[in-house]
Short mmCIF file of C-alpha atoms in Angstrom, two decimals:
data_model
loop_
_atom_site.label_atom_id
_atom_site.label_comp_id
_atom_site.label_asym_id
_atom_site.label_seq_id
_atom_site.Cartn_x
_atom_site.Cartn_y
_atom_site.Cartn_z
CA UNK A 1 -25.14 1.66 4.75
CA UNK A 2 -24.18 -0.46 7.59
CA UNK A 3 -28.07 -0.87 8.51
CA UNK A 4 -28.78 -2.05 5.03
CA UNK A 5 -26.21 -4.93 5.23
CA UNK A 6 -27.32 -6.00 8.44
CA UNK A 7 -30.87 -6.14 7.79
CA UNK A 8 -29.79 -8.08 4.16
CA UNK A 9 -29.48 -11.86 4.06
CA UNK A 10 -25.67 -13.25 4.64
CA UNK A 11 -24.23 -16.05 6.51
CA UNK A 12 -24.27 -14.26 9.89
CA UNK A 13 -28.18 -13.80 9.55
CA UNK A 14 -29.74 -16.66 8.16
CA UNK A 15 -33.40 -17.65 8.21
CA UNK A 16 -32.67 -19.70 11.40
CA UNK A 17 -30.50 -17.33 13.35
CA UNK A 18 -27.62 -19.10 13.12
CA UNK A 19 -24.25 -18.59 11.25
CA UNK A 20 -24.55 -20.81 7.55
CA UNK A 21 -21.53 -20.92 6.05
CA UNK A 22 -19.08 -23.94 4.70
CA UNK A 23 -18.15 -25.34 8.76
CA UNK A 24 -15.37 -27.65 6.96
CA UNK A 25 -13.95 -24.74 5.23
CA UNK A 26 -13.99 -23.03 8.68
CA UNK A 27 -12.75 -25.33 10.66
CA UNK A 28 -9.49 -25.54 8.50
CA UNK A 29 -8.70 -22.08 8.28
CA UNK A 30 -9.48 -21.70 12.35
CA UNK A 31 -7.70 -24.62 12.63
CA UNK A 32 -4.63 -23.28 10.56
CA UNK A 33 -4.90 -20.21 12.53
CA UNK A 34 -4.72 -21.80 16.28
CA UNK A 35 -1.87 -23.76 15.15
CA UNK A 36 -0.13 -20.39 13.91
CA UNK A 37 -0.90 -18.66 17.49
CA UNK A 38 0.60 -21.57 18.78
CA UNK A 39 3.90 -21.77 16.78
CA UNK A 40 4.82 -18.06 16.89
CA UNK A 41 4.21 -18.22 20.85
CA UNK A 42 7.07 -20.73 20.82
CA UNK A 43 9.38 -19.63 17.71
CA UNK A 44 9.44 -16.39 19.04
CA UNK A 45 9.87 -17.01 22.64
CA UNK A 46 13.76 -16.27 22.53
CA UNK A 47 13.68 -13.02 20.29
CA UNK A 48 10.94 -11.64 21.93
CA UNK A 49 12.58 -12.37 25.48
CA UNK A 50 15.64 -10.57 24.96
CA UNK A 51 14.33 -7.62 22.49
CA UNK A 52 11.25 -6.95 24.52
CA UNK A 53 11.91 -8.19 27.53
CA UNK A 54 8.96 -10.11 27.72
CA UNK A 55 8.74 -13.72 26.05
CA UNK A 56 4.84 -13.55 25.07
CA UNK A 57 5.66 -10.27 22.90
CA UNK A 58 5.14 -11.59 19.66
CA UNK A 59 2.73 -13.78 20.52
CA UNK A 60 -0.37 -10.86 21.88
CA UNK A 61 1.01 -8.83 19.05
CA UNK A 62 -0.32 -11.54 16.81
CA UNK A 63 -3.47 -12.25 18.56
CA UNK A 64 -4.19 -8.41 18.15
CA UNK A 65 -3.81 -9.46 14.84
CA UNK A 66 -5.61 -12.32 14.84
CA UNK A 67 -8.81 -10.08 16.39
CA UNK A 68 -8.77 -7.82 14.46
CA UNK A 69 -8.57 -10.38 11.09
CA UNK A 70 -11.17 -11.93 12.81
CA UNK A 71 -13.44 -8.71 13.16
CA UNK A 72 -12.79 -7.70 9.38
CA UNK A 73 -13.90 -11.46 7.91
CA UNK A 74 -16.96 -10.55 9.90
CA UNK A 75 -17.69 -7.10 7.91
CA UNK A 76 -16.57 -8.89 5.29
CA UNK A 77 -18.83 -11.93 5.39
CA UNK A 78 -21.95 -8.96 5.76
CA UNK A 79 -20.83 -7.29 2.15
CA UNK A 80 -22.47 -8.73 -1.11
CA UNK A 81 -20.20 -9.91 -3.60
CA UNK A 82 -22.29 -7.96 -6.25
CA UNK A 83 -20.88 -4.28 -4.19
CA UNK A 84 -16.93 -5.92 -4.85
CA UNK A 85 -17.81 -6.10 -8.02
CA UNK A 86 -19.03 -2.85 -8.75
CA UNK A 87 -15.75 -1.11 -6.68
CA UNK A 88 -12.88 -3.44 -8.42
CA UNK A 89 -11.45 -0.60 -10.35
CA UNK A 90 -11.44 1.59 -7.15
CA UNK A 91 -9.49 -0.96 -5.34
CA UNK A 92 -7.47 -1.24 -7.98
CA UNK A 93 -6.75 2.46 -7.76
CA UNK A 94 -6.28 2.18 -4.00
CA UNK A 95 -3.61 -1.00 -4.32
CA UNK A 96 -1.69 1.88 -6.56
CA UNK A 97 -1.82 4.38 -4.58
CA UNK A 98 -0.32 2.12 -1.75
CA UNK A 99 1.74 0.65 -3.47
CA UNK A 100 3.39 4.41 -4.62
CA UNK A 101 2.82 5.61 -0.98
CA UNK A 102 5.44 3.00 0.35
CA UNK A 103 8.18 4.21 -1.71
CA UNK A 104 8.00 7.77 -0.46
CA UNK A 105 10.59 8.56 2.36
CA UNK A 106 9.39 9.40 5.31
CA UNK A 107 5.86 7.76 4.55
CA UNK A 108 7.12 4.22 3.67
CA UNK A 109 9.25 2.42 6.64
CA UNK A 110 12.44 0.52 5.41
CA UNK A 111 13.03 -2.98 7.28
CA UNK A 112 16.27 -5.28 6.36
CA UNK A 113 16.66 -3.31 3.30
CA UNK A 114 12.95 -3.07 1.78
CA UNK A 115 11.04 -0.28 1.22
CA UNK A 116 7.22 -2.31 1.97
CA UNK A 117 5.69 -1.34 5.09
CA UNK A 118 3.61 2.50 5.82
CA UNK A 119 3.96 2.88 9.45
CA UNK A 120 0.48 3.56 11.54
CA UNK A 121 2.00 4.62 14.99
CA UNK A 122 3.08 0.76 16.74
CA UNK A 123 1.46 -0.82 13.82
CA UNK A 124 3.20 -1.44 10.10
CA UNK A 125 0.89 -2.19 6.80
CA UNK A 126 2.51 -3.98 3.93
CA UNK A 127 0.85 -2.32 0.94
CA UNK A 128 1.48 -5.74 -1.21
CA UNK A 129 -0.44 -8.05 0.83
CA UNK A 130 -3.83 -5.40 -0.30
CA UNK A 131 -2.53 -5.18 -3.51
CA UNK A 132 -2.36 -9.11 -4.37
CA UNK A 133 -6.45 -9.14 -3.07
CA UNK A 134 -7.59 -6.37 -5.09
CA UNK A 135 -5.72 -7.71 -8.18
CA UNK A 136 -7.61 -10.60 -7.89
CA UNK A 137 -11.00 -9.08 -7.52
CA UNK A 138 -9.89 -6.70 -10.29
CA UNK A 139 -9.64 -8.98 -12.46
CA UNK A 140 -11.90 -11.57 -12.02
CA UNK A 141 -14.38 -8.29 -12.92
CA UNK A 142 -12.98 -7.80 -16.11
CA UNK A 143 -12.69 -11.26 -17.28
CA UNK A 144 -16.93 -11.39 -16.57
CA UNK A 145 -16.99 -7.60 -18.10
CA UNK A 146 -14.69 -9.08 -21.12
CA UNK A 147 -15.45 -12.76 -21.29
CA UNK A 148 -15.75 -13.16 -25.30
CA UNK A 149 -12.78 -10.65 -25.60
CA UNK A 150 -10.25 -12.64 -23.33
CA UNK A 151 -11.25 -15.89 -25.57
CA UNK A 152 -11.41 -14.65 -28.95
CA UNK A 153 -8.69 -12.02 -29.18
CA UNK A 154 -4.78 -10.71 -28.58
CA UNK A 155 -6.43 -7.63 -26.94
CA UNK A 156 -8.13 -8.72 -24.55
CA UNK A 157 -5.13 -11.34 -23.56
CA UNK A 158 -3.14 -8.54 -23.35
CA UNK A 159 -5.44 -5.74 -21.43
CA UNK A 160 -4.92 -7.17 -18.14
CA UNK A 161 -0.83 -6.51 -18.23
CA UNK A 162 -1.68 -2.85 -18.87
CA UNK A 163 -2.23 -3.04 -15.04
CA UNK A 164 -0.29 -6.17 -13.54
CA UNK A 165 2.82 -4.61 -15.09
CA UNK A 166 3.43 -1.58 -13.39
CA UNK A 167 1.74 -3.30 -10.22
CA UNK A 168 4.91 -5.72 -10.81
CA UNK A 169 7.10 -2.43 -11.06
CA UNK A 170 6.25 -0.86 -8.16
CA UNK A 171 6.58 -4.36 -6.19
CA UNK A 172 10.10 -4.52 -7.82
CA UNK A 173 10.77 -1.78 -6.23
CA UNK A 174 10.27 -2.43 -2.94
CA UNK A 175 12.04 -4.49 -3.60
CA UNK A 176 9.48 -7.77 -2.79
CA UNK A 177 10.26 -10.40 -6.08
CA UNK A 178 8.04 -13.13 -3.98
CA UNK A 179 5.22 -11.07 -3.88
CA UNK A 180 5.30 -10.31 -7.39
CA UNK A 181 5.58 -13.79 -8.76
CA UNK A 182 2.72 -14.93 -6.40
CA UNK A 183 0.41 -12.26 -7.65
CA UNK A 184 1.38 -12.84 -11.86
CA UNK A 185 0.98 -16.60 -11.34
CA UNK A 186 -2.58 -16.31 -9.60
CA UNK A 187 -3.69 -13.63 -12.62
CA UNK A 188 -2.11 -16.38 -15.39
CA UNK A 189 -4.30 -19.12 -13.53
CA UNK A 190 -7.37 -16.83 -13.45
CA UNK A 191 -6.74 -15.80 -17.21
CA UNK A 192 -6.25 -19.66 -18.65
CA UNK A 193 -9.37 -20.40 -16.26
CA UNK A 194 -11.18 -17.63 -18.16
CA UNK A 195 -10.96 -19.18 -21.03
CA UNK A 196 -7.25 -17.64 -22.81
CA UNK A 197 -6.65 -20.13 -25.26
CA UNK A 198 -3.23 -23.28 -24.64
CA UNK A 199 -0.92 -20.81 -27.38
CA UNK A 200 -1.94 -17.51 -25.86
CA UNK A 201 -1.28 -19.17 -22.44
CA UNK A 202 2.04 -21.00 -23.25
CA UNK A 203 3.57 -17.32 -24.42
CA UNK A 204 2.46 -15.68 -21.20
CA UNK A 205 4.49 -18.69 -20.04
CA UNK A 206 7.97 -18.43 -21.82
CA UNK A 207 7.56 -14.65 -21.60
CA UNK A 208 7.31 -14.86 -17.80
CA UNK A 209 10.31 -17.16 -17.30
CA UNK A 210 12.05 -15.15 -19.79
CA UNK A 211 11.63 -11.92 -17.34
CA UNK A 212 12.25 -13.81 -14.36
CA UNK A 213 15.96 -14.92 -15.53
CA UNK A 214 16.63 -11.49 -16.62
CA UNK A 215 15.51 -10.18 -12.73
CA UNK A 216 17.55 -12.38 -11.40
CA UNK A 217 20.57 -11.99 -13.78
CA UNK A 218 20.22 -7.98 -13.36
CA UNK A 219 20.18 -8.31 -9.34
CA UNK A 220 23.14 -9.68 -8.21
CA UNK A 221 21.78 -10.56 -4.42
CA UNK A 222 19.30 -12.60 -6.29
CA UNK A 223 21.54 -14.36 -8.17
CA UNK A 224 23.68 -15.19 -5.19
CA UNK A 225 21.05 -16.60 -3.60
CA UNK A 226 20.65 -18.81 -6.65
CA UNK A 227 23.89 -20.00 -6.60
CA UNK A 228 23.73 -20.70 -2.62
CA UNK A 229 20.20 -22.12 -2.72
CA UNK A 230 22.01 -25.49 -5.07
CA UNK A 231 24.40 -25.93 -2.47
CA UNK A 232 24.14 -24.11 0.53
CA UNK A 233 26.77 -26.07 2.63
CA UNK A 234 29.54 -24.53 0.74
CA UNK A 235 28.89 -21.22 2.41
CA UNK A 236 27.22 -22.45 5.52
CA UNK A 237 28.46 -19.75 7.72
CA UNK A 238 27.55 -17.02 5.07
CA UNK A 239 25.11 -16.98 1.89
CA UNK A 240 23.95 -20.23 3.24
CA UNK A 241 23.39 -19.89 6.65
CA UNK A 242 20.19 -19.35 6.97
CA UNK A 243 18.92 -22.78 4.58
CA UNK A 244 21.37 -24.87 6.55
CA UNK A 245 20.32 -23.50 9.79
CA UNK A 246 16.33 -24.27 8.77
CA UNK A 247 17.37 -28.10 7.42
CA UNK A 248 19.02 -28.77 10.59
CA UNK A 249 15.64 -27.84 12.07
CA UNK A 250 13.94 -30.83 9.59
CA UNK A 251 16.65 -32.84 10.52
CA UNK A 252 16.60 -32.12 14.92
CA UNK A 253 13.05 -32.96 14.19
CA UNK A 254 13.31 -36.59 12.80
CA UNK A 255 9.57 -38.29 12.70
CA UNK A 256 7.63 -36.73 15.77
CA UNK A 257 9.99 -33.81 17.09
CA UNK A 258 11.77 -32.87 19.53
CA UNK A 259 8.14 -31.09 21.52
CA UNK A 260 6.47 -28.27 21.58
CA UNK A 261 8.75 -25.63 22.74
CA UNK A 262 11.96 -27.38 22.73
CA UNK A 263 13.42 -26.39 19.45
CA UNK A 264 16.92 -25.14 19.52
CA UNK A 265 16.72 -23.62 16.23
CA UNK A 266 15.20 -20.44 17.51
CA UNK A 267 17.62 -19.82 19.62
CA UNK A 268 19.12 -16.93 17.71
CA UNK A 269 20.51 -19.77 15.26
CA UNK A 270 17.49 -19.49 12.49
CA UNK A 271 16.97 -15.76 11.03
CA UNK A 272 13.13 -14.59 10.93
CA UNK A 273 11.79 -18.40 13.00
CA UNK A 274 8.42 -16.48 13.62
CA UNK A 275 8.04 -14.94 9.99
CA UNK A 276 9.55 -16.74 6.88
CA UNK A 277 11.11 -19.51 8.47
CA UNK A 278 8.10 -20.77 11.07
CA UNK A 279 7.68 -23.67 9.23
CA UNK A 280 11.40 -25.20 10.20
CA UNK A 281 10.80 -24.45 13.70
CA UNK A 282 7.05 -26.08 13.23
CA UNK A 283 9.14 -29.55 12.14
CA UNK A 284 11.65 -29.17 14.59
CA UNK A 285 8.97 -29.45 17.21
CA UNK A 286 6.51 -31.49 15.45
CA UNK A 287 8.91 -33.95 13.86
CA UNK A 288 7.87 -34.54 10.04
CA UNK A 289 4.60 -35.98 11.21
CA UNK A 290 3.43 -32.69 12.40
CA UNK A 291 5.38 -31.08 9.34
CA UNK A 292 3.29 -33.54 6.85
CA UNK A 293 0.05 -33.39 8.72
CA UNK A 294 0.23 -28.94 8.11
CA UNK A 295 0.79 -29.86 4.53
CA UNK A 296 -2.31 -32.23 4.37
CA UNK A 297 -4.50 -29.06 6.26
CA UNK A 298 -3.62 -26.41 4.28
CA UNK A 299 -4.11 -29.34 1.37
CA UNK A 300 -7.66 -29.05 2.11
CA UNK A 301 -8.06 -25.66 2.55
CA UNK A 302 -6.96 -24.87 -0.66
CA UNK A 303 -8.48 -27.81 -2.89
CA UNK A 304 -11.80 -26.56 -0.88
CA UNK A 305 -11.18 -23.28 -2.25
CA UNK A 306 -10.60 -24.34 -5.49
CA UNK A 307 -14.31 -26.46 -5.29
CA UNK A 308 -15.63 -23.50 -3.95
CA UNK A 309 -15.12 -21.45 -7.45
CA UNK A 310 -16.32 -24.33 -9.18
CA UNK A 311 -19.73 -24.60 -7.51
CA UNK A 312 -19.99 -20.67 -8.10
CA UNK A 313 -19.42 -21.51 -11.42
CA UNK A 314 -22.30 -24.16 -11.63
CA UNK A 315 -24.48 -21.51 -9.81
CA UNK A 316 -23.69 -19.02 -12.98
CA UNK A 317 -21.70 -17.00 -10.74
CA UNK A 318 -18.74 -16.55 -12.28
CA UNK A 319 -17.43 -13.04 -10.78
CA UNK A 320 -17.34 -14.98 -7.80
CA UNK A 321 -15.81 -17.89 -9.28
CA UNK A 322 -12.69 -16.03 -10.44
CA UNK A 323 -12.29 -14.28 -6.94
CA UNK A 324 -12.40 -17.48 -5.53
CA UNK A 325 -9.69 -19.19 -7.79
CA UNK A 326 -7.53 -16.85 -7.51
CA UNK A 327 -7.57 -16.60 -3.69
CA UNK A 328 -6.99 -20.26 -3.86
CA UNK A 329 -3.98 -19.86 -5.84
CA UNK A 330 -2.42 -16.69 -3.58
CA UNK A 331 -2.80 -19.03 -0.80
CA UNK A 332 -1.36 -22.40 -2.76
CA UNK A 333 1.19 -20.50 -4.66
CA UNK A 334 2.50 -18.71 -1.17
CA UNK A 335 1.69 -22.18 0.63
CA UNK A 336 4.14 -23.86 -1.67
CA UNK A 337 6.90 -21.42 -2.01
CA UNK A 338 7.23 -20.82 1.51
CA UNK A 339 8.28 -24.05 2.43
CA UNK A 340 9.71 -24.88 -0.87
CA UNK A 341 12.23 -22.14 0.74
CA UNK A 342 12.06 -23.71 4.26
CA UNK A 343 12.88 -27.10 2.88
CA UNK A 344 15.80 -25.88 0.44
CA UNK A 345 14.00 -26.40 -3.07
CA UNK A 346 13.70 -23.12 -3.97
CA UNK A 347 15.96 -20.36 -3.34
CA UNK A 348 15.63 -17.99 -0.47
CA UNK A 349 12.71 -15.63 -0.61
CA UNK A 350 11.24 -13.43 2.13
CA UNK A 351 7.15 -14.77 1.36
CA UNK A 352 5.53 -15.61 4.68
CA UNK A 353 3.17 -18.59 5.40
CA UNK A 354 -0.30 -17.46 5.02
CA UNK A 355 -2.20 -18.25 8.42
CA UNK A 356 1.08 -19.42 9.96
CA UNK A 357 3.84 -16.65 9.59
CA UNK A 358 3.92 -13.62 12.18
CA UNK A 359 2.64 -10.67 10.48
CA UNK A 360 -0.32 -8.00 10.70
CA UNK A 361 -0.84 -7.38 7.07
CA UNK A 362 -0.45 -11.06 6.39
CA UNK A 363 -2.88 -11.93 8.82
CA UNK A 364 -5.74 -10.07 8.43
CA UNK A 365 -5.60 -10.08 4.50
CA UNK A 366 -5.58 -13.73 4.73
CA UNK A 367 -8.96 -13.63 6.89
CA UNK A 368 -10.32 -11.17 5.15
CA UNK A 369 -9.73 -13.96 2.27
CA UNK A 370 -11.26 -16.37 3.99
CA UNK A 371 -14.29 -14.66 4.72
CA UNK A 372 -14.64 -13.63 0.93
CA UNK A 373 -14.70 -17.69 0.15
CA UNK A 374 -17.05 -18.08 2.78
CA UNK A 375 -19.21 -16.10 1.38
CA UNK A 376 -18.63 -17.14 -2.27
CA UNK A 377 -20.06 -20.80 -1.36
CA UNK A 378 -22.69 -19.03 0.62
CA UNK A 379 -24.24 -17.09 -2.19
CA UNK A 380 -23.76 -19.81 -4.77
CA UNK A 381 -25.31 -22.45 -2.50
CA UNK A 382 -28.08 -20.20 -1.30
CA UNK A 383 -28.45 -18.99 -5.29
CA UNK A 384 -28.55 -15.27 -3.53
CA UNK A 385 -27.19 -12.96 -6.10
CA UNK A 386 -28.12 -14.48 -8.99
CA UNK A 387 -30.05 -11.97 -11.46
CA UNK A 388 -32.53 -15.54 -12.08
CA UNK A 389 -33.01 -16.31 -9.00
CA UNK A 390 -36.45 -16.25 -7.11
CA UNK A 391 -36.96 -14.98 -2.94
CA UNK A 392 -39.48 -15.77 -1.21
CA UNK A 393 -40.05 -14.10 2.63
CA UNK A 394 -38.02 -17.13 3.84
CA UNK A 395 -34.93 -15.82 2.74
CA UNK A 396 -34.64 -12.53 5.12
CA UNK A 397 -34.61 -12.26 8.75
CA UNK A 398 -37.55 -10.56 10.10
CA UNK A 399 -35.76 -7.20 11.12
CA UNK A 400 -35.34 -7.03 7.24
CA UNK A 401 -39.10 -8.32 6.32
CA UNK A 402 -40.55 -5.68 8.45
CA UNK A 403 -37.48 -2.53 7.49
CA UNK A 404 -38.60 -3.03 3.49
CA UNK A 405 -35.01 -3.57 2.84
CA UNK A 406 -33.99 -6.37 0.19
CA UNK A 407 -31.02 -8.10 -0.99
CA UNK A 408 -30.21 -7.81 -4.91
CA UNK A 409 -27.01 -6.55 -6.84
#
């Protein structure tokens, strides 16, 4: 198995030896993911100092991480898009089984209250993080297996919830809300890009605000943070503390910071600096020009996601089109709550920063994400894949010329 993908063509082997894949896509996400190194070496300096004695701690945990993220996006980037497709239900059964797995005691580890980690020794997985990736590959499958169906009819509209909705339980029950709402509003973008028609799609609409203000009237921690989050300086010291701790971060910062290391913030003052909340301690030491000039990266990495389904779809690959919108929307939809939170526009909401945030699950998901994309725009560019297209010798390395092995789905 693993000789036949290394012998295959993919964007580690190409006809000239060298790595082909999207460089500008690349160098944003690397880019994104230096600068996260960077910022939980310093927002973590504190914690890490006096709960581990050592200062770095948080910091080589995340490089770990980081290597091991890496290492994945690199199997990854080797595995056809054509062998996701035909194991999206399995995954789907896996993300389940997780997902069920984290809720049993003794298997599932409980953190501030949550049930959404399955301890591995010194190592935690977060069961969601999977789940949101293989819902995505899930169901951009069906929506090529059921294209006319989604279009034309109620059924297929409503197929899809058969499975989101007791995916949405089980994250409920964590209990992880953010999670939830990030993974429904990537499937409603992949099903109205799939063709579900404006009245369809406006229902799915009303019917998902509906359930969200009966979540949050049914949980009353949720709506207290509700009620803090539109004026958190009347509780500053209690509800509120930890929004007005992260705007006085924006506000220490002014235009260009107060530099790189220097925030007081993290200083036991801010709650979860290196996880939820890096972003404050990112403006705090950056000022709002390093603050705005994040934004404009991670801008760019997702818009070049989004172009990167489109040109799938122009290649006729549309299984890979749908993967690749709805990766772009985890990542925007995260992107955007996460420091809707840090910047006091939305209410509280423990969703970390993808690339940014401290976090092993988070992490390596994400690259495995990126690598997925990569791939995506390799295929569709290089027309690989395609049941019409034509290969010539050109197109495989010559370990695979002279092994007989070929690339097809």
């Amino acid at each position: 198995m693993l000789r036949s993908l290394l012998n295959s063509p993919s964007p580690l082997f190409s006809r000239r030896g060298l790595m082909d894949v999207d460089f500008p896509m690349l160098a944003g996400c690397l880019a994104l993911l230096g600068l996260g190194l960077v910022m939980i070496a310093s927002a973590s300096s504190e914690v890490a100092a006096v709960n581990a004695g050592n200062a770095l701690y948080h910091m080589i945990r995340h490089l770990v991480y980081l290597m091991i993220g890496l290492g994945v996006a690199g199997l990854v980037l080797l595995v056809p898009l054509a062998n996701w497709q035909r194991l999206d239900w399995m995954l789907l059964l896996g993300a389940f089984v997780l997902l069920v797995l984290v809720l049993v005691p003794g298997i599932g580890r409980e953190v501030n209250g949550s049930m959404r980690w399955i301890g591995f020794g010194a190592f935690n997985v977060q069961p969601s993080e999977l789940a949101k990736l293989f819902v995505v590959i899930y169901l951009a499958g069906y929506l090529v297996r059921r294209q006319e169906e989604v279009r034309e009819s109620w059924a297929g509209f409503f197929k899809p919830f058969v499975v989101l909705l007791p995916m949405a339980g089980l994250l409920l029950m964590e209990p992880d809300f953010g999670a939830t709402v990030v993974m429904m509003g990537a499937a409603a973008a992949m099903l109205f890009l799939g063709g579900v028609g404006l009245f369809r799609f406006g229902l799915m609409v009303v019917l998902a605000v509906a359930a969200v203000f009966v979540l949050v009237q049914t949980q009353e921690y949720r709506l207290q943070r509700l009620i803090t989050f539109t004026d958190p300086w009347a509780d500053q010291y209690g509800a509120g503390y930890q929004l007005t701790q992260a705007l006085i971060a924006f506000g220490r910062g002014e235009w260009f910071g107060v530099g790189l290391g220097n925030s007081v913030q993290k200083q036991f003052y801010l709650p979860e600096a290196h996880t939820d909340f890096v972003f404050s301690v990112l403006a705090e030491e950056l000022g709002m020009v390093g603050a705005l000039a994040t934004v404009a990266l991670f801008g760019f990495v997702g818009v070049r996601a989004l172009y990167i389904g489109l040109w799938a779809e122009k290649a006729k690959q549309f299984f890979a089109a749908y993967v690749a919108w709805g990766l772009a929307f985890l990542w925007i939809g995260q992107f955007l709550i996460n420091v809707g939170v840090n910047v006091g526009l939305l209410p509280t909401k423990g969703l970390t920063l993808p690339f940014l945030s401290y976090g092993g699950s988070s992490l390596v998901v994400t690259c495995m994400s990126m690598a997925l994309l990569l791939r995506i725009e390799w295929e569709s560019r290089t027309v690989l894949g395609s049941e019409d297209a034509d290969f010539s010798e050109d197109d495989f390395p010559e370990d695979a010329k002279t092994g007989g092995l070929v690339h097809g789905r």
